[in-house]
mmCIF file of C-alpha atoms in Angstrom:
data_model
loop_
_atom_site.group_PDB
_atom_site.id
_atom_site.type_symbol
_atom_site.label_atom_id
_atom_site.label_comp_id
_atom_site.label_asym_id
_atom_site.label_seq_id
_atom_site.Cartn_x
_atom_site.Cartn_y
_atom_site.Cartn_z
ATOM 1 C CA MET C 842 85.627 46.010 154.793
ATOM 2 C CA ALA C 843 88.649 45.485 152.583
ATOM 3 C CA GLU C 844 91.646 43.759 154.053
ATOM 4 C CA ALA C 845 95.213 44.809 153.423
ATOM 5 C CA LEU C 846 97.209 42.636 151.029
ATOM 6 C CA SER C 847 100.104 40.835 152.637
ATOM 7 C CA ASP C 848 103.100 39.366 150.788
ATOM 8 C CA ASP C 849 101.609 35.861 150.676
ATOM 9 C CA ASP C 850 98.216 37.117 149.414
ATOM 10 C CA ARG C 851 99.583 38.878 146.312
ATOM 11 C CA SER C 852 98.643 35.947 144.103
ATOM 12 C CA ASP C 853 94.950 36.471 144.899
ATOM 13 C CA SER C 854 93.052 38.797 142.628
ATOM 14 C CA ILE C 855 91.905 42.179 143.810
ATOM 15 C CA ASP C 856 88.284 41.072 143.267
ATOM 16 C CA SER C 857 88.522 38.760 146.262
ATOM 17 C CA VAL C 858 89.799 41.569 148.491
ATOM 18 C CA VAL C 859 87.817 44.571 147.256
ATOM 19 C CA PRO C 860 84.089 44.344 147.992
ATOM 20 C CA ALA C 861 81.604 45.230 145.270
ATOM 21 C CA TYR C 862 79.032 47.958 145.686
ATOM 22 C CA LYS C 863 75.844 49.050 144.014
ATOM 23 C CA GLU C 864 75.655 52.693 143.106
ATOM 24 C CA GLU C 865 72.860 54.435 144.945
ATOM 25 C CA ALA C 866 71.555 57.828 143.938
ATOM 26 C CA THR C 867 71.043 60.270 146.778
ATOM 27 C CA ASP C 868 70.033 63.899 146.982
ATOM 28 C CA GLU C 869 73.571 64.802 148.005
ATOM 29 C CA ASP C 870 74.999 63.319 144.776
ATOM 30 C CA SER C 871 73.373 65.939 142.551
ATOM 31 C CA GLY C 872 75.661 68.823 143.548
ATOM 32 C CA GLU C 873 77.709 70.225 140.687
ATOM 33 C CA ASP C 874 80.014 72.176 142.974
ATOM 34 C CA ASP C 875 81.719 69.110 144.424
ATOM 35 C CA ILE C 876 83.291 67.840 141.188
ATOM 36 C CA ILE C 877 87.060 68.206 141.216
ATOM 37 C CA ASN C 878 89.289 67.945 138.184
ATOM 38 C CA SER C 879 92.438 66.298 139.479
ATOM 39 C CA ALA C 880 94.286 66.927 136.217
ATOM 40 C CA LYS C 881 95.489 70.311 137.472
ATOM 41 C CA LYS C 882 99.226 70.573 137.959
ATOM 42 C CA ILE C 883 100.280 70.589 141.581
ATOM 43 C CA ARG C 884 103.766 71.982 142.085
ATOM 44 C CA ALA C 885 106.423 70.181 144.151
ATOM 45 C CA SER C 886 104.691 66.852 143.783
ATOM 46 C CA GLY C 887 106.225 63.745 142.283
ATOM 47 C CA LEU C 888 102.911 62.137 141.405
ATOM 48 C CA SER C 889 101.784 61.847 137.818
ATOM 49 C CA TYR C 890 98.209 62.983 137.409
ATOM 50 C CA GLU C 891 95.813 61.510 134.912
ATOM 51 C CA THR C 892 92.563 62.973 133.765
ATOM 52 C CA THR C 893 90.127 61.386 136.185
ATOM 53 C CA CYS C 894 86.942 62.769 137.579
ATOM 54 C CA CYS C 895 86.532 62.679 141.330
ATOM 55 C CA LYS C 896 83.331 63.458 143.182
ATOM 56 C CA ILE C 897 83.440 63.991 146.947
ATOM 57 C CA ASN C 898 80.479 63.278 149.187
ATOM 58 C CA GLY C 899 80.475 63.686 152.962
ATOM 59 C CA THR C 900 78.372 61.176 154.937
ATOM 60 C CA GLU C 901 78.003 60.092 158.558
ATOM 61 C CA GLN C 902 80.322 57.141 157.894
ATOM 62 C CA GLY C 903 83.030 59.414 156.527
ATOM 63 C CA ILE C 904 84.083 61.042 153.286
ATOM 64 C CA LYS C 905 83.388 59.160 150.057
ATOM 65 C CA LYS C 906 85.446 59.893 146.955
ATOM 66 C CA TYR C 907 83.891 58.517 143.780
ATOM 67 C CA TYR C 908 86.124 57.857 140.768
ATOM 68 C CA LYS C 909 84.953 56.924 137.291
ATOM 69 C CA SER C 910 86.913 55.728 134.297
ATOM 70 C CA SER C 911 87.675 58.452 131.769
ATOM 71 C CA PHE C 912 89.672 56.538 129.168
ATOM 72 C CA LYS C 913 88.935 58.984 126.369
ATOM 73 C CA ARG C 914 86.339 61.534 125.481
ATOM 74 C CA GLY C 915 83.045 59.990 124.460
ATOM 75 C CA SER C 916 83.611 56.534 125.959
ATOM 76 C CA ASN C 917 80.959 55.471 128.403
ATOM 77 C CA CYS C 918 82.868 53.054 130.590
ATOM 78 C CA LEU C 919 80.678 52.104 133.539
ATOM 79 C CA ALA C 920 83.514 50.921 135.795
ATOM 80 C CA LYS C 921 83.586 52.968 139.002
ATOM 81 C CA ILE C 922 85.177 52.808 142.431
ATOM 82 C CA TYR C 923 84.881 54.797 145.591
ATOM 83 C CA LEU C 924 87.080 55.277 148.606
ATOM 84 C CA LEU C 925 85.511 55.625 152.040
ATOM 85 C CA PHE C 926 87.653 57.603 154.461
ATOM 86 C CA HIS C 927 86.160 56.543 157.804
ATOM 87 C CA ALA C 928 85.214 59.368 160.163
ATOM 88 C CA SER C 929 85.877 57.317 163.303
ATOM 89 C CA ASN C 930 89.462 56.262 162.518
ATOM 90 C CA PHE C 931 92.192 56.551 159.898
ATOM 91 C CA GLU C 932 91.049 53.545 157.837
ATOM 92 C CA VAL C 933 90.267 53.762 154.151
ATOM 93 C CA THR C 934 88.026 51.239 152.433
ATOM 94 C CA LEU C 935 87.980 50.690 148.667
ATOM 95 C CA PHE C 936 84.704 49.657 147.015
ATOM 96 C CA GLN C 937 84.658 48.559 143.392
ATOM 97 C CA ALA C 938 81.732 48.185 140.983
ATOM 98 C CA ILE C 939 80.978 44.729 139.644
ATOM 99 C CA ILE C 940 81.078 46.023 136.062
ATOM 100 C CA GLN C 941 84.447 45.653 134.327
ATOM 101 C CA HIS C 942 86.068 48.288 132.108
ATOM 102 C CA ASP C 943 84.614 48.593 128.609
ATOM 103 C CA HIS C 944 86.818 50.716 126.355
ATOM 104 C CA THR C 945 85.851 48.975 123.132
ATOM 105 C CA THR C 946 83.221 51.484 122.034
ATOM 106 C CA GLU C 947 84.623 53.937 119.549
ATOM 107 C CA SER C 948 83.668 57.555 119.899
ATOM 108 C CA GLU C 949 83.150 59.703 116.857
ATOM 109 C CA GLN C 950 86.156 61.648 115.683
ATOM 110 C CA ILE C 951 86.475 65.174 116.989
ATOM 111 C CA GLY C 952 88.000 67.915 114.873
ATOM 112 C CA ILE C 953 89.095 67.769 111.249
ATOM 113 C CA ARG C 954 88.675 64.426 109.461
ATOM 114 C CA ILE C 955 91.839 62.624 108.327
ATOM 115 C CA GLU C 956 90.913 62.876 104.626
ATOM 116 C CA LEU C 957 90.439 66.630 104.961
ATOM 117 C CA LYS C 958 93.766 66.933 106.802
ATOM 118 C CA ASN C 959 95.494 65.276 103.835
ATOM 119 C CA VAL C 960 93.840 67.783 101.460
ATOM 120 C CA ILE C 961 94.931 70.690 103.688
ATOM 121 C CA VAL C 962 98.529 69.366 103.743
ATOM 122 C CA LYS C 963 98.538 69.229 99.921
ATOM 123 C CA LEU C 964 97.150 72.771 99.730
ATOM 124 C CA PHE C 965 99.795 73.947 102.220
ATOM 125 C CA GLN C 966 102.542 72.390 100.103
ATOM 126 C CA ASN C 967 101.093 74.142 97.025
ATOM 127 C CA GLY C 968 101.491 77.560 98.671
ATOM 128 C CA TYR C 969 98.162 78.142 100.439
ATOM 129 C CA THR C 970 99.488 78.949 103.903
ATOM 130 C CA THR C 971 96.671 80.937 105.530
ATOM 131 C CA PRO C 972 93.343 79.607 106.795
ATOM 132 C CA LYS C 973 91.441 82.067 104.582
ATOM 133 C CA ALA C 974 93.232 80.881 101.420
ATOM 134 C CA ILE C 975 92.680 77.234 102.355
ATOM 135 C CA LEU C 976 88.977 77.875 103.026
ATOM 136 C CA SER C 977 88.547 79.481 99.601
ATOM 137 C CA GLU C 978 90.295 76.530 97.901
ATOM 138 C CA LEU C 979 88.155 74.039 99.829
ATOM 139 C CA ASP C 980 85.104 75.993 98.657
ATOM 140 C CA LYS C 981 86.308 75.709 95.044
ATOM 141 C CA LEU C 982 86.799 71.947 95.515
ATOM 142 C CA LYS C 983 83.263 71.716 96.992
ATOM 143 C CA ILE C 984 84.530 70.093 100.205
ATOM 144 C CA ILE C 985 82.805 70.592 103.545
ATOM 145 C CA GLN C 986 84.714 73.324 105.316
ATOM 146 C CA PRO C 987 85.839 73.216 108.934
ATOM 147 C CA LYS C 988 86.070 76.346 111.062
ATOM 148 C CA ALA C 989 88.907 78.767 110.391
ATOM 149 C CA SER C 990 90.147 78.307 113.961
ATOM 150 C CA GLN C 991 90.408 74.530 113.398
ATOM 151 C CA ILE C 992 92.455 75.118 110.250
ATOM 152 C CA ALA C 993 94.682 77.646 112.051
ATOM 153 C CA SER C 994 95.336 75.159 114.852
ATOM 154 C CA PHE C 995 96.098 72.370 112.386
ATOM 155 C CA LEU C 996 98.433 74.645 110.394
ATOM 156 C CA ALA C 997 100.331 75.572 113.565
ATOM 157 C CA THR C 998 100.828 71.875 114.330
ATOM 158 C CA LEU C 999 101.825 71.187 110.718
ATOM 159 C CA ARG C 1000 104.381 74.021 110.661
ATOM 160 C CA LYS C 1001 105.885 72.807 113.919
ATOM 161 C CA LYS C 1002 106.187 69.297 112.505
ATOM 162 C CA LEU C 1003 107.677 70.431 109.180
ATOM 163 C CA TYR C 1004 109.921 73.304 110.256
ATOM 164 C CA GLY C 1005 110.556 72.668 113.939
ATOM 165 C CA PRO C 1006 109.654 74.965 116.815
ATOM 166 C CA ALA C 1007 109.015 78.642 116.074
ATOM 167 C CA GLN C 1008 111.330 79.808 118.855
ATOM 168 C CA ILE C 1009 115.000 78.939 119.115
ATOM 169 C CA SER C 1010 116.268 77.973 122.546
ATOM 170 C CA LEU C 1011 119.525 79.223 124.018
ATOM 171 C CA ASN C 1012 120.734 75.639 124.290
ATOM 172 C CA TYR C 1013 120.312 75.229 120.521
ATOM 173 C CA ILE C 1014 122.346 78.412 119.887
ATOM 174 C CA LYS C 1015 125.030 77.287 122.357
ATOM 175 C CA ASN C 1016 125.373 73.878 120.678
ATOM 176 C CA TRP C 1017 125.502 75.538 117.246
ATOM 177 C CA CYS C 1018 128.279 77.900 118.422
ATOM 178 C CA ILE C 1019 130.265 75.003 119.899
ATOM 179 C CA GLY C 1020 129.885 73.050 116.671
ATOM 180 C CA LYS C 1021 131.026 76.016 114.562
ATOM 181 C CA SER C 1022 133.878 77.145 116.871
ATOM 182 C CA ILE C 1023 136.524 74.930 115.249
ATOM 183 C CA VAL C 1024 138.447 76.860 112.604
ATOM 184 C CA PRO C 1025 138.003 74.963 109.331
ATOM 185 C CA ASN C 1026 140.692 74.463 106.686
ATOM 186 C CA ASP C 1027 138.299 75.555 103.941
ATOM 187 C CA PRO C 1028 138.155 79.390 103.720
ATOM 188 C CA ASP C 1029 134.550 79.278 102.409
ATOM 189 C CA GLU C 1030 133.178 77.442 105.475
ATOM 190 C CA CYS C 1031 131.744 79.572 108.303
ATOM 191 C CA PHE C 1032 132.899 79.475 111.920
ATOM 192 C CA VAL C 1033 132.326 81.465 115.109
#
């Protein structure tokens, strides 16, 4: 059972306090309905949520919550922990796998390749502003074409980066009015 860290034990590593465990497969572990995505926004909470996957398993000893590392999509980090909420009392025990985090493996790129994004930006600057027009130009250039929805999403991001947000906020209008409220000396300069 893990011991609580006191002020004088803070120099010790967590490995000496947290016991290691071996993952055991049971029939209860195969349930798909007990996976919870904790990345959902919970209102009136000051905690920051990360995208972690939690699996809950009820046993005679108590409730076990399994957590695995989800650094990025496609990485297969084998580091796992689980918390045992004891059924007999209010104690919680943390068990940690012996395997350390491994986030060095690179996953393949998802979405439009960087080279193709550069070509799409050049086409956008040359006046091809719709996904259909860009797809026809990519076909003429004999370049592998992404989906039209991928191009539309990339163009929306590109427009936002180049031209700013599509909607103007009231705060922006208020600041503009305050900035233009001073009567200028030049009769050709606008004011509100």
